[in-house]
């Protein structure tokens, strides 16, 4: 069953139906990368719906750099020590980049006499893409093609127009569109880039350097250009905050180009650049994902044998393979090995451990694939599960319960008679009618959104006044008449308007009847 962001959002609101036992509410919280945030929120929502004991799981999507900062807790002084550095602000951190080697070593030196005191748990593969807003250019394998050197020159201010001869040479069939947008944008290409620390920036700048060193120096590789001795962005680039801000920059400026996580771009209907990979094939990230080109990047990467080792130099950029996407990122959970010092309640530690195990359980992570994520190769999953269970994490469960986690799963497909009714069982059998209805409605909303995108594409092709060569025989009567074209445009716009109204009505019904009439944001 496909998951929709609406169902994830509303399931979180259903957590209040969880039974409170002796007033107990078990809480865990984390922070970090925005990229897999919907995946994390979805899994957390399932936990809160399926728990007998009231649980509260939260995750702040603040970016990889902030997630690392809050996890490492440098100079977060505990008043009981004199001073005690590296006190985490969260139960776990998350990021699309490993903790830098220097920060990893500093943590170990300050807290464990130089011995490893944290683990990297790789749990989700995704990709970063370049997107554009050139009117009329299709969002498929016939769309805009760019290689790393052209992108480097665009982001470095050396190429400023879409009708630049080098761009036209790669896009002969799109020459008309490129010249048209160039004639309408007197200020040149609107080049959008992220602000603050961003794993997306770290990934694209590393790709530009790895694939075109002559154009993009190492001094421009990092999560935040202009910081920590790195060169500044070119003055022509426009700052856009977060994935949402990047989306707005692209949508509000015809002829713009920028970058963000692929899944976000897909969900927003942005037009993706066909990027050249290391084997010199042009492809989109969606094509790469559907043909194993995301996981193949991880297969070619060199990684440590253990999760508590230094992962600082691991990357998944510009790897070999015909279908391999050149900008792949791995999302990690960061976890302290001395977790018992900061989470003194073994019930909370148990819930945290079960949540981390769910990241490798198809019943939980499986739905994240609909959000654009891929499961890491089996070798990564084994490393992660070994890290959770046999690499010295101080779970410290009481002897009275056999030093085992009191929390466990009951799957949807296999009933655990009597045991499944236990206080600390997260049960796939335990659902709500509201949750099921939300899934039904969100499924219909997904269908309607797809219909809106289809109709929008039809409208775009009609208003562009252009058609593919193989349509010549049938195209004479479709849009050559101005009156007929206007009538068809009106019909398409009417259909889009009607579909959007249906989406709005469905949203109202969810709020009115499934959420007790309360506002969704309360």
Short mmCIF file of C-alpha atoms in Angstrom, two decimals:
data_model
loop_
_atom_site.label_atom_id
_atom_site.label_comp_id
_atom_site.label_asym_id
_atom_site.label_seq_id
_atom_site.Cartn_x
_atom_site.Cartn_y
_atom_site.Cartn_z
CA UNK A 1 0.00 0.00 0.00
CA UNK A 2 1.34 3.40 -0.91
CA UNK A 3 1.89 5.89 1.87
CA UNK A 4 1.03 9.54 1.43
CA UNK A 5 2.43 12.44 3.48
CA UNK A 6 -1.14 13.32 4.54
CA UNK A 7 -1.61 9.94 6.23
CA UNK A 8 1.72 10.29 8.02
CA UNK A 9 0.79 13.77 9.24
CA UNK A 10 -2.65 12.73 10.47
CA UNK A 11 -1.51 9.49 12.09
CA UNK A 12 0.70 11.59 14.33
CA UNK A 13 -2.45 13.28 15.58
CA UNK A 14 -3.94 9.90 16.44
CA UNK A 15 -1.23 9.17 19.02
CA UNK A 16 -3.55 10.61 21.67
CA UNK A 17 -5.63 7.42 21.50
CA UNK A 18 -2.73 5.45 22.99
CA UNK A 19 -3.63 4.14 26.43
CA UNK A 20 -1.83 5.80 29.32
CA UNK A 21 -0.78 3.21 31.87
CA UNK A 22 -0.33 4.74 35.33
CA UNK A 23 0.14 8.10 33.64
CA UNK A 24 3.21 6.82 31.78
CA UNK A 25 4.29 8.54 28.57
CA UNK A 26 7.55 7.29 27.06
CA UNK A 27 9.33 9.96 25.02
CA UNK A 28 12.30 9.94 22.65
CA UNK A 29 13.50 12.76 20.45
CA UNK A 30 16.06 13.39 17.75
CA UNK A 31 17.09 16.04 15.25
CA UNK A 32 19.00 16.38 12.01
CA UNK A 33 18.70 16.13 8.25
CA UNK A 34 15.54 17.29 6.50
CA UNK A 35 16.01 14.80 3.65
CA UNK A 36 14.48 11.64 5.26
CA UNK A 37 12.32 13.56 7.74
CA UNK A 38 9.02 12.35 6.23
CA UNK A 39 10.28 8.77 6.43
CA UNK A 40 11.26 9.22 10.10
CA UNK A 41 7.98 10.95 10.95
CA UNK A 42 6.02 8.19 9.27
CA UNK A 43 7.74 5.46 11.30
CA UNK A 44 7.32 7.47 14.50
CA UNK A 45 3.61 7.88 13.72
CA UNK A 46 3.23 4.13 13.37
CA UNK A 47 4.92 3.61 16.75
CA UNK A 48 2.60 6.05 18.46
CA UNK A 49 -0.49 4.42 16.92
CA UNK A 50 0.60 0.84 17.61
CA UNK A 51 1.78 1.24 21.21
CA UNK A 52 -0.39 0.28 24.20
CA UNK A 53 1.60 2.55 26.50
CA UNK A 54 1.35 6.20 25.49
CA UNK A 55 4.48 7.14 23.53
CA UNK A 56 5.76 10.42 22.18
CA UNK A 57 8.39 10.25 19.42
CA UNK A 58 9.56 13.51 17.86
CA UNK A 59 12.12 14.57 15.28
CA UNK A 60 13.18 18.12 14.41
CA UNK A 61 14.16 18.52 10.75
CA UNK A 62 16.91 21.14 11.13
CA UNK A 63 19.60 19.99 8.68
CA UNK A 64 22.56 17.65 8.94
CA UNK A 65 25.01 20.19 10.36
CA UNK A 66 22.65 21.23 13.15
CA UNK A 67 21.82 17.58 13.81
CA UNK A 68 25.51 16.85 14.28
CA UNK A 69 25.97 19.93 16.48
CA UNK A 70 23.11 18.94 18.78
CA UNK A 71 24.19 15.29 18.88
CA UNK A 72 27.83 16.05 19.68
CA UNK A 73 26.90 18.59 22.35
CA UNK A 74 30.30 20.28 22.33
CA UNK A 75 30.62 22.67 25.30
CA UNK A 76 27.14 21.72 26.51
CA UNK A 77 28.36 21.92 30.12
CA UNK A 78 26.67 19.81 32.76
CA UNK A 79 26.61 21.67 36.09
CA UNK A 80 27.49 18.47 37.97
CA UNK A 81 30.84 18.20 36.24
CA UNK A 82 33.81 20.54 35.93
CA UNK A 83 33.25 20.91 32.99
CA UNK A 84 31.86 17.96 31.07
CA UNK A 85 31.92 18.57 27.35
CA UNK A 86 30.02 16.68 24.66
CA UNK A 87 26.66 16.32 26.43
CA UNK A 88 24.09 15.57 23.69
CA UNK A 89 20.95 17.69 23.39
CA UNK A 90 18.99 14.81 21.83
CA UNK A 91 18.62 11.05 22.17
CA UNK A 92 19.93 10.63 18.63
CA UNK A 93 21.11 12.72 15.70
CA UNK A 94 20.72 12.16 11.98
CA UNK A 95 22.50 13.41 8.89
CA UNK A 96 23.21 12.76 5.23
CA UNK A 97 26.92 13.15 5.86
CA UNK A 98 29.12 11.26 8.33
CA UNK A 99 30.42 13.02 11.42
CA UNK A 100 33.76 14.58 10.34
CA UNK A 101 36.85 12.66 11.44
CA UNK A 102 38.10 15.52 13.63
CA UNK A 103 34.77 15.78 15.46
CA UNK A 104 34.60 11.99 15.84
CA UNK A 105 38.07 11.90 17.39
CA UNK A 106 37.33 14.88 19.65
CA UNK A 107 34.22 13.13 20.99
CA UNK A 108 36.18 9.94 21.72
CA UNK A 109 39.02 11.86 23.40
CA UNK A 110 36.67 13.87 25.61
CA UNK A 111 34.37 11.04 26.66
CA UNK A 112 36.09 7.66 26.35
CA UNK A 113 39.89 8.11 26.53
CA UNK A 114 40.17 8.02 22.77
CA UNK A 115 38.18 4.81 22.30
CA UNK A 116 35.13 4.80 19.99
CA UNK A 117 32.07 6.23 21.72
CA UNK A 118 29.53 6.65 18.92
CA UNK A 119 28.09 4.67 16.04
CA UNK A 120 26.96 5.57 12.53
CA UNK A 121 23.83 3.62 11.58
CA UNK A 122 23.27 3.86 7.78
CA UNK A 123 19.54 3.43 7.15
CA UNK A 124 18.36 5.15 3.94
CA UNK A 125 19.75 5.87 0.50
CA UNK A 126 18.51 8.79 -1.54
CA UNK A 127 19.76 11.20 -4.16
CA UNK A 128 20.31 14.88 -4.81
CA UNK A 129 19.28 16.34 -8.16
CA UNK A 130 19.53 19.56 -10.10
CA UNK A 131 16.14 20.96 -11.09
CA UNK A 132 15.19 23.80 -13.45
CA UNK A 133 12.19 25.89 -14.40
CA UNK A 134 12.65 26.38 -18.14
CA UNK A 135 9.14 26.56 -19.67
CA UNK A 136 8.26 23.88 -22.19
CA UNK A 137 11.19 21.54 -21.51
CA UNK A 138 9.85 18.05 -20.68
CA UNK A 139 10.58 16.40 -17.34
CA UNK A 140 11.90 13.10 -18.69
CA UNK A 141 14.81 11.61 -20.62
CA UNK A 142 14.14 14.14 -23.41
CA UNK A 143 14.64 17.03 -21.02
CA UNK A 144 17.57 19.33 -20.32
CA UNK A 145 21.01 17.69 -20.35
CA UNK A 146 24.00 19.05 -18.42
CA UNK A 147 27.34 17.64 -17.36
CA UNK A 148 29.40 18.53 -14.28
CA UNK A 149 31.64 21.04 -16.06
CA UNK A 150 28.71 22.99 -17.49
CA UNK A 151 27.05 23.05 -14.06
CA UNK A 152 30.30 24.20 -12.46
CA UNK A 153 30.54 27.08 -14.92
CA UNK A 154 26.89 28.01 -14.35
CA UNK A 155 27.27 28.05 -10.55
CA UNK A 156 30.59 29.89 -10.83
CA UNK A 157 29.15 32.68 -12.98
CA UNK A 158 31.07 31.79 -16.15
CA UNK A 159 27.93 30.75 -18.05
CA UNK A 160 25.06 33.17 -17.53
CA UNK A 161 22.59 32.44 -20.35
CA UNK A 162 20.62 29.36 -21.39
CA UNK A 163 21.49 29.99 -25.04
CA UNK A 164 25.21 29.60 -24.35
CA UNK A 165 26.76 27.61 -27.25
CA UNK A 166 28.03 24.87 -24.92
CA UNK A 167 24.55 24.28 -23.49
CA UNK A 168 22.93 24.36 -26.94
CA UNK A 169 25.45 21.81 -28.24
CA UNK A 170 24.18 19.26 -25.68
CA UNK A 171 20.51 20.16 -26.19
CA UNK A 172 19.95 20.50 -29.93
CA UNK A 173 16.30 19.38 -29.73
CA UNK A 174 15.58 21.99 -27.02
CA UNK A 175 17.29 24.92 -28.75
CA UNK A 176 14.01 26.78 -29.26
CA UNK A 177 13.04 26.60 -25.60
CA UNK A 178 16.50 27.63 -24.44
CA UNK A 179 16.69 30.62 -26.77
CA UNK A 180 13.16 31.67 -25.83
CA UNK A 181 13.83 31.68 -22.07
CA UNK A 182 17.16 33.43 -22.64
CA UNK A 183 15.41 36.22 -24.54
CA UNK A 184 12.92 36.71 -21.71
CA UNK A 185 15.38 36.68 -18.80
CA UNK A 186 17.56 39.72 -19.34
CA UNK A 187 19.38 39.20 -16.06
CA UNK A 188 20.51 35.74 -17.14
CA UNK A 189 20.16 32.36 -15.47
CA UNK A 190 18.71 32.53 -11.95
CA UNK A 191 21.15 30.28 -10.04
CA UNK A 192 19.67 29.12 -6.72
CA UNK A 193 21.75 27.62 -3.90
CA UNK A 194 21.19 26.66 -0.28
CA UNK A 195 22.17 28.76 2.73
CA UNK A 196 23.52 27.57 6.08
CA UNK A 197 24.98 24.09 6.51
CA UNK A 198 23.39 21.69 4.06
CA UNK A 199 24.19 18.09 3.17
CA UNK A 200 22.75 18.84 -0.27
CA UNK A 201 25.38 21.53 -0.77
CA UNK A 202 28.09 19.21 0.52
CA UNK A 203 27.01 16.54 -1.98
CA UNK A 204 26.66 18.71 -5.10
CA UNK A 205 29.91 20.59 -4.49
CA UNK A 206 31.74 17.28 -4.01
CA UNK A 207 30.20 16.00 -7.26
CA UNK A 208 31.28 19.12 -9.15
CA UNK A 209 34.82 18.71 -7.83
CA UNK A 210 35.05 14.95 -8.37
CA UNK A 211 33.66 15.14 -11.91
CA UNK A 212 35.27 18.44 -13.04
CA UNK A 213 38.27 19.36 -10.90
CA UNK A 214 39.51 21.97 -13.38
CA UNK A 215 36.34 24.02 -12.97
CA UNK A 216 35.44 23.40 -9.32
CA UNK A 217 38.34 23.48 -6.83
CA UNK A 218 38.46 21.63 -3.52
CA UNK A 219 38.22 24.98 -1.74
CA UNK A 220 34.58 25.04 -2.85
CA UNK A 221 33.62 21.65 -1.43
CA UNK A 222 31.63 21.64 1.79
CA UNK A 223 28.23 21.95 3.41
CA UNK A 224 28.44 25.76 3.71
CA UNK A 225 30.59 27.75 1.34
CA UNK A 226 32.17 30.80 2.91
CA UNK A 227 32.53 29.03 6.28
CA UNK A 228 35.55 27.33 7.81
CA UNK A 229 37.96 28.72 5.24
CA UNK A 230 35.98 27.67 2.16
CA UNK A 231 35.57 29.97 -0.82
CA UNK A 232 32.36 31.96 -1.15
CA UNK A 233 29.60 31.29 -3.65
CA UNK A 234 29.72 33.44 -6.77
CA UNK A 235 27.86 36.70 -6.30
CA UNK A 236 25.37 35.77 -9.04
CA UNK A 237 23.97 32.87 -7.01
CA UNK A 238 20.77 33.43 -5.06
CA UNK A 239 20.40 32.16 -1.46
CA UNK A 240 17.38 29.93 -0.76
CA UNK A 241 16.72 28.51 2.71
CA UNK A 242 15.88 24.83 3.07
CA UNK A 243 14.29 22.49 0.56
CA UNK A 244 11.05 24.48 0.76
CA UNK A 245 12.86 27.72 0.01
CA UNK A 246 14.69 26.14 -2.91
CA UNK A 247 11.38 24.93 -4.31
CA UNK A 248 9.95 28.45 -4.12
CA UNK A 249 13.06 29.91 -5.78
CA UNK A 250 12.61 27.54 -8.71
CA UNK A 251 8.85 27.93 -9.04
CA UNK A 252 8.86 31.72 -8.79
CA UNK A 253 11.67 32.37 -11.29
CA UNK A 254 11.28 31.06 -14.86
CA UNK A 255 14.59 29.82 -16.20
CA UNK A 256 16.04 29.11 -12.77
CA UNK A 257 18.29 26.20 -11.77
CA UNK A 258 18.97 24.81 -8.29
CA UNK A 259 19.42 21.59 -6.35
CA UNK A 260 17.61 19.66 -3.64
CA UNK A 261 16.84 16.11 -2.58
CA UNK A 262 15.29 14.25 -5.48
CA UNK A 263 12.20 12.96 -3.66
CA UNK A 264 11.23 16.48 -2.64
CA UNK A 265 11.65 17.68 -6.21
CA UNK A 266 9.56 14.81 -7.56
CA UNK A 267 6.73 15.50 -5.10
CA UNK A 268 6.71 19.17 -6.13
CA UNK A 269 6.59 18.31 -9.83
CA UNK A 270 9.86 20.10 -10.58
CA UNK A 271 11.64 19.46 -13.89
CA UNK A 272 14.85 17.50 -13.37
CA UNK A 273 18.13 17.95 -15.23
CA UNK A 274 19.43 14.85 -17.03
CA UNK A 275 22.82 14.58 -15.39
CA UNK A 276 25.90 12.88 -16.83
CA UNK A 277 27.29 10.12 -14.61
CA UNK A 278 30.83 8.76 -14.37
CA UNK A 279 30.23 6.32 -17.23
CA UNK A 280 29.11 9.32 -19.37
CA UNK A 281 25.44 8.37 -19.55
CA UNK A 282 22.78 11.06 -19.14
CA UNK A 283 19.91 10.07 -16.85
CA UNK A 284 17.49 11.30 -14.20
CA UNK A 285 17.55 10.20 -10.58
CA UNK A 286 14.13 8.56 -10.94
CA UNK A 287 15.39 6.42 -13.82
CA UNK A 288 18.51 5.57 -11.81
CA UNK A 289 16.46 4.55 -8.77
CA UNK A 290 14.12 2.36 -10.83
CA UNK A 291 17.13 0.60 -12.37
CA UNK A 292 19.17 0.00 -9.21
CA UNK A 293 21.38 3.04 -9.75
CA UNK A 294 21.02 4.40 -6.21
CA UNK A 295 21.97 1.25 -4.31
CA UNK A 296 24.80 0.54 -6.78
CA UNK A 297 26.56 3.70 -5.60
CA UNK A 298 26.66 2.26 -2.07
CA UNK A 299 27.95 -1.06 -3.40
CA UNK A 300 30.98 0.71 -4.92
CA UNK A 301 31.76 2.75 -1.78
CA UNK A 302 34.51 1.78 0.66
CA UNK A 303 33.20 1.63 4.23
CA UNK A 304 34.63 0.65 7.65
CA UNK A 305 33.96 -2.83 9.01
CA UNK A 306 32.28 -1.51 12.15
CA UNK A 307 29.71 1.19 12.84
CA UNK A 308 31.75 2.61 15.73
CA UNK A 309 34.72 3.30 13.45
CA UNK A 310 35.51 6.61 11.72
CA UNK A 311 33.15 7.05 8.74
CA UNK A 312 34.31 10.60 8.00
CA UNK A 313 35.77 9.84 4.57
CA UNK A 314 32.92 7.69 3.26
CA UNK A 315 30.99 9.11 0.31
CA UNK A 316 28.74 7.91 -2.51
CA UNK A 317 29.54 10.56 -5.12
CA UNK A 318 30.41 9.91 -8.78
CA UNK A 319 30.65 6.12 -8.53
CA UNK A 320 30.94 3.68 -11.45
CA UNK A 321 28.03 2.05 -13.26
CA UNK A 322 25.93 2.65 -16.37
CA UNK A 323 22.76 3.34 -14.34
CA UNK A 324 24.47 4.78 -11.25
CA UNK A 325 23.27 8.18 -10.12
CA UNK A 326 26.30 10.43 -9.50
CA UNK A 327 25.01 12.26 -6.38
CA UNK A 328 23.85 9.67 -3.87
CA UNK A 329 23.62 10.29 -0.13
CA UNK A 330 23.33 7.91 2.78
CA UNK A 331 21.27 9.00 5.77
CA UNK A 332 22.79 7.99 9.10
CA UNK A 333 21.56 7.90 12.65
CA UNK A 334 24.22 9.03 15.14
CA UNK A 335 24.07 7.31 18.54
CA UNK A 336 26.26 7.55 21.62
CA UNK A 337 27.57 4.24 22.95
CA UNK A 338 27.30 5.53 26.52
CA UNK A 339 23.59 6.20 26.02
CA UNK A 340 22.82 5.09 29.59
CA UNK A 341 24.50 8.25 30.93
CA UNK A 342 21.98 10.50 29.17
CA UNK A 343 18.88 8.29 29.11
CA UNK A 344 18.70 6.91 32.64
CA UNK A 345 15.33 5.18 32.18
CA UNK A 346 15.66 1.67 30.73
CA UNK A 347 12.07 1.84 29.40
CA UNK A 348 12.99 4.86 27.27
CA UNK A 349 16.26 3.24 26.18
CA UNK A 350 14.28 0.18 25.15
CA UNK A 351 11.85 2.21 23.03
CA UNK A 352 14.79 4.01 21.42
CA UNK A 353 16.44 0.71 20.54
CA UNK A 354 13.24 -0.71 19.07
CA UNK A 355 12.72 2.45 17.02
CA UNK A 356 16.24 2.18 15.59
CA UNK A 357 15.64 -1.49 14.77
CA UNK A 358 12.46 -0.51 12.90
CA UNK A 359 14.59 1.43 10.40
CA UNK A 360 15.66 -1.99 9.06
CA UNK A 361 12.22 -3.62 9.28
CA UNK A 362 10.29 -3.72 5.99
CA UNK A 363 6.99 -3.34 7.86
CA UNK A 364 8.15 0.13 8.89
CA UNK A 365 10.81 1.33 6.46
CA UNK A 366 9.14 -0.38 3.49
CA UNK A 367 6.65 2.45 3.09
CA UNK A 368 9.52 4.97 2.92
CA UNK A 369 10.30 3.71 -0.58
CA UNK A 370 7.15 5.52 -1.73
CA UNK A 371 8.78 8.72 -0.49
CA UNK A 372 11.79 8.21 -2.76
CA UNK A 373 14.18 6.31 -0.45
CA UNK A 374 16.03 3.05 -1.07
CA UNK A 375 17.04 0.46 1.48
CA UNK A 376 20.84 0.12 1.88
CA UNK A 377 22.51 -3.06 0.59
CA UNK A 378 22.36 -6.11 2.87
CA UNK A 379 25.97 -5.64 3.98
CA UNK A 380 25.09 -2.21 5.40
CA UNK A 381 22.03 -3.56 7.18
CA UNK A 382 24.14 -6.26 8.83
CA UNK A 383 26.70 -3.69 9.98
CA UNK A 384 23.94 -1.56 11.46
CA UNK A 385 22.23 -4.41 13.31
CA UNK A 386 25.60 -5.60 14.59
CA UNK A 387 26.28 -2.07 15.77
CA UNK A 388 23.00 -1.96 17.69
CA UNK A 389 23.52 -5.33 19.34
CA UNK A 390 27.18 -6.27 19.65
CA UNK A 391 29.46 -3.22 19.53
CA UNK A 392 29.35 -2.03 23.10
CA UNK A 393 26.31 0.27 23.26
CA UNK A 394 25.36 0.58 26.95
CA UNK A 395 21.71 -0.38 26.76
CA UNK A 396 22.04 -1.75 30.30
CA UNK A 397 18.68 -3.46 30.54
CA UNK A 398 17.91 -4.75 34.07
CA UNK A 399 18.91 -8.22 35.23
CA UNK A 400 15.31 -8.75 36.40
CA UNK A 401 14.17 -8.90 32.76
CA UNK A 402 17.13 -11.01 31.64
CA UNK A 403 19.05 -7.94 30.40
CA UNK A 404 16.80 -7.99 27.35
CA UNK A 405 14.78 -5.17 25.85
CA UNK A 406 11.29 -5.21 27.31
CA UNK A 407 9.98 -3.64 24.09
CA UNK A 408 9.18 -5.88 21.12
CA UNK A 409 7.18 -6.06 17.90
CA UNK A 410 4.10 -7.97 16.86
CA UNK A 411 3.86 -8.03 13.08
CA UNK A 412 0.67 -7.56 11.10
CA UNK A 413 1.09 -11.02 9.60
CA UNK A 414 1.85 -13.11 12.69
CA UNK A 415 -0.16 -13.00 15.90
CA UNK A 416 1.64 -13.42 19.23
CA UNK A 417 -1.16 -14.84 21.37
CA UNK A 418 -1.28 -13.25 24.83
CA UNK A 419 2.26 -11.86 24.47
CA UNK A 420 1.05 -9.45 21.79
CA UNK A 421 -1.24 -7.80 24.34
CA UNK A 422 1.75 -6.92 26.50
CA UNK A 423 2.33 -3.45 27.86
CA UNK A 424 5.50 -2.83 25.82
CA UNK A 425 4.56 -4.45 22.52
CA UNK A 426 4.38 -2.30 19.38
CA UNK A 427 1.75 -4.24 17.47
CA UNK A 428 0.94 -4.12 13.78
CA UNK A 429 -2.41 -5.61 14.78
CA UNK A 430 -3.19 -2.51 16.82
CA UNK A 431 -4.60 0.07 14.43
CA UNK A 432 -7.49 2.49 14.46
CA UNK A 433 -10.50 2.89 12.19
CA UNK A 434 -9.53 6.54 11.76
CA UNK A 435 -6.07 5.47 10.61
CA UNK A 436 -7.52 3.11 8.03
CA UNK A 437 -9.91 5.79 6.77
CA UNK A 438 -7.05 8.26 6.50
CA UNK A 439 -5.11 5.76 4.37
CA UNK A 440 -8.14 5.36 2.10
CA UNK A 441 -8.58 9.10 1.70
CA UNK A 442 -4.87 9.73 1.19
CA UNK A 443 -4.87 7.07 -1.53
CA UNK A 444 -7.61 8.96 -3.35
CA UNK A 445 -5.73 12.23 -2.86
CA UNK A 446 -2.62 10.68 -4.41
CA UNK A 447 -4.65 9.69 -7.47
CA UNK A 448 -6.05 13.21 -7.73
CA UNK A 449 -2.61 14.78 -7.41
CA UNK A 450 -1.36 12.59 -10.24
CA UNK A 451 -4.35 13.67 -12.34
CA UNK A 452 -3.54 17.34 -11.64
CA UNK A 453 0.07 16.79 -12.76
CA UNK A 454 -1.14 15.00 -15.91
CA UNK A 455 -3.55 17.80 -16.78
CA UNK A 456 -0.90 20.42 -16.04
CA UNK A 457 1.47 18.65 -18.42
CA UNK A 458 -1.23 18.62 -21.11
CA UNK A 459 -1.80 22.34 -20.58
CA UNK A 460 1.94 23.06 -20.76
CA UNK A 461 2.29 21.19 -24.03
CA UNK A 462 -0.75 22.95 -25.49
CA UNK A 463 0.36 26.44 -24.53
CA UNK A 464 3.94 25.90 -25.67
CA UNK A 465 2.76 25.73 -29.26
CA UNK A 466 5.32 23.00 -29.96
CA UNK A 467 5.06 19.27 -30.41
CA UNK A 468 7.35 16.37 -31.04
CA UNK A 469 8.27 15.51 -34.60
CA UNK A 470 6.30 12.25 -34.55
CA UNK A 471 3.12 14.22 -33.79
CA UNK A 472 3.29 16.26 -37.01
CA UNK A 473 0.67 14.21 -38.82
CA UNK A 474 -1.94 14.69 -36.14
CA UNK A 475 -1.01 18.12 -34.82
CA UNK A 476 -2.47 20.41 -37.47
CA UNK A 477 -5.96 20.51 -36.04
CA UNK A 478 -5.10 20.45 -32.33
CA UNK A 479 -3.76 23.90 -31.56
CA UNK A 480 -3.38 25.78 -34.82
CA UNK A 481 -6.67 27.56 -34.34
CA UNK A 482 -6.51 30.27 -31.69
CA UNK A 483 -10.16 29.87 -30.68
CA UNK A 484 -9.87 26.10 -30.41
CA UNK A 485 -6.66 26.41 -28.39
CA UNK A 486 -8.26 28.82 -25.93
CA UNK A 487 -11.25 26.54 -25.52
CA UNK A 488 -9.07 23.52 -24.82
CA UNK A 489 -6.97 25.52 -22.38
CA UNK A 490 -10.11 26.59 -20.54
CA UNK A 491 -11.30 22.98 -20.34
CA UNK A 492 -7.98 21.80 -18.91
CA UNK A 493 -7.87 24.64 -16.39
CA UNK A 494 -11.42 23.84 -15.38
CA UNK A 495 -10.53 20.19 -14.87
CA UNK A 496 -7.51 21.16 -12.75
CA UNK A 497 -9.64 23.55 -10.67
CA UNK A 498 -12.31 20.88 -10.12
CA UNK A 499 -9.70 18.31 -9.07
CA UNK A 500 -8.09 20.71 -6.61
CA UNK A 501 -11.47 21.48 -5.09
CA UNK A 502 -12.03 17.76 -4.57
CA UNK A 503 -8.63 17.57 -2.79
CA UNK A 504 -9.69 20.46 -0.55
CA UNK A 505 -13.01 18.78 0.25
CA UNK A 506 -11.24 15.54 1.16
CA UNK A 507 -8.93 17.47 3.46
CA UNK A 508 -11.94 19.10 5.12
CA UNK A 509 -13.64 15.74 5.61
CA UNK A 510 -10.52 14.36 7.27
CA UNK A 511 -10.40 17.34 9.62
CA UNK A 512 -14.15 17.40 10.33
CA UNK A 513 -14.92 13.74 10.82
CA UNK A 514 -11.64 11.97 11.58
CA UNK A 515 -9.98 14.61 13.78
CA UNK A 516 -13.01 15.63 15.83
CA UNK A 517 -13.40 18.94 14.04
CA UNK A 518 -10.14 20.36 15.38
CA UNK A 519 -7.66 22.21 13.26
CA UNK A 520 -4.98 19.97 11.85
CA UNK A 521 -2.20 22.08 13.32
CA UNK A 522 -3.53 22.09 16.88
#
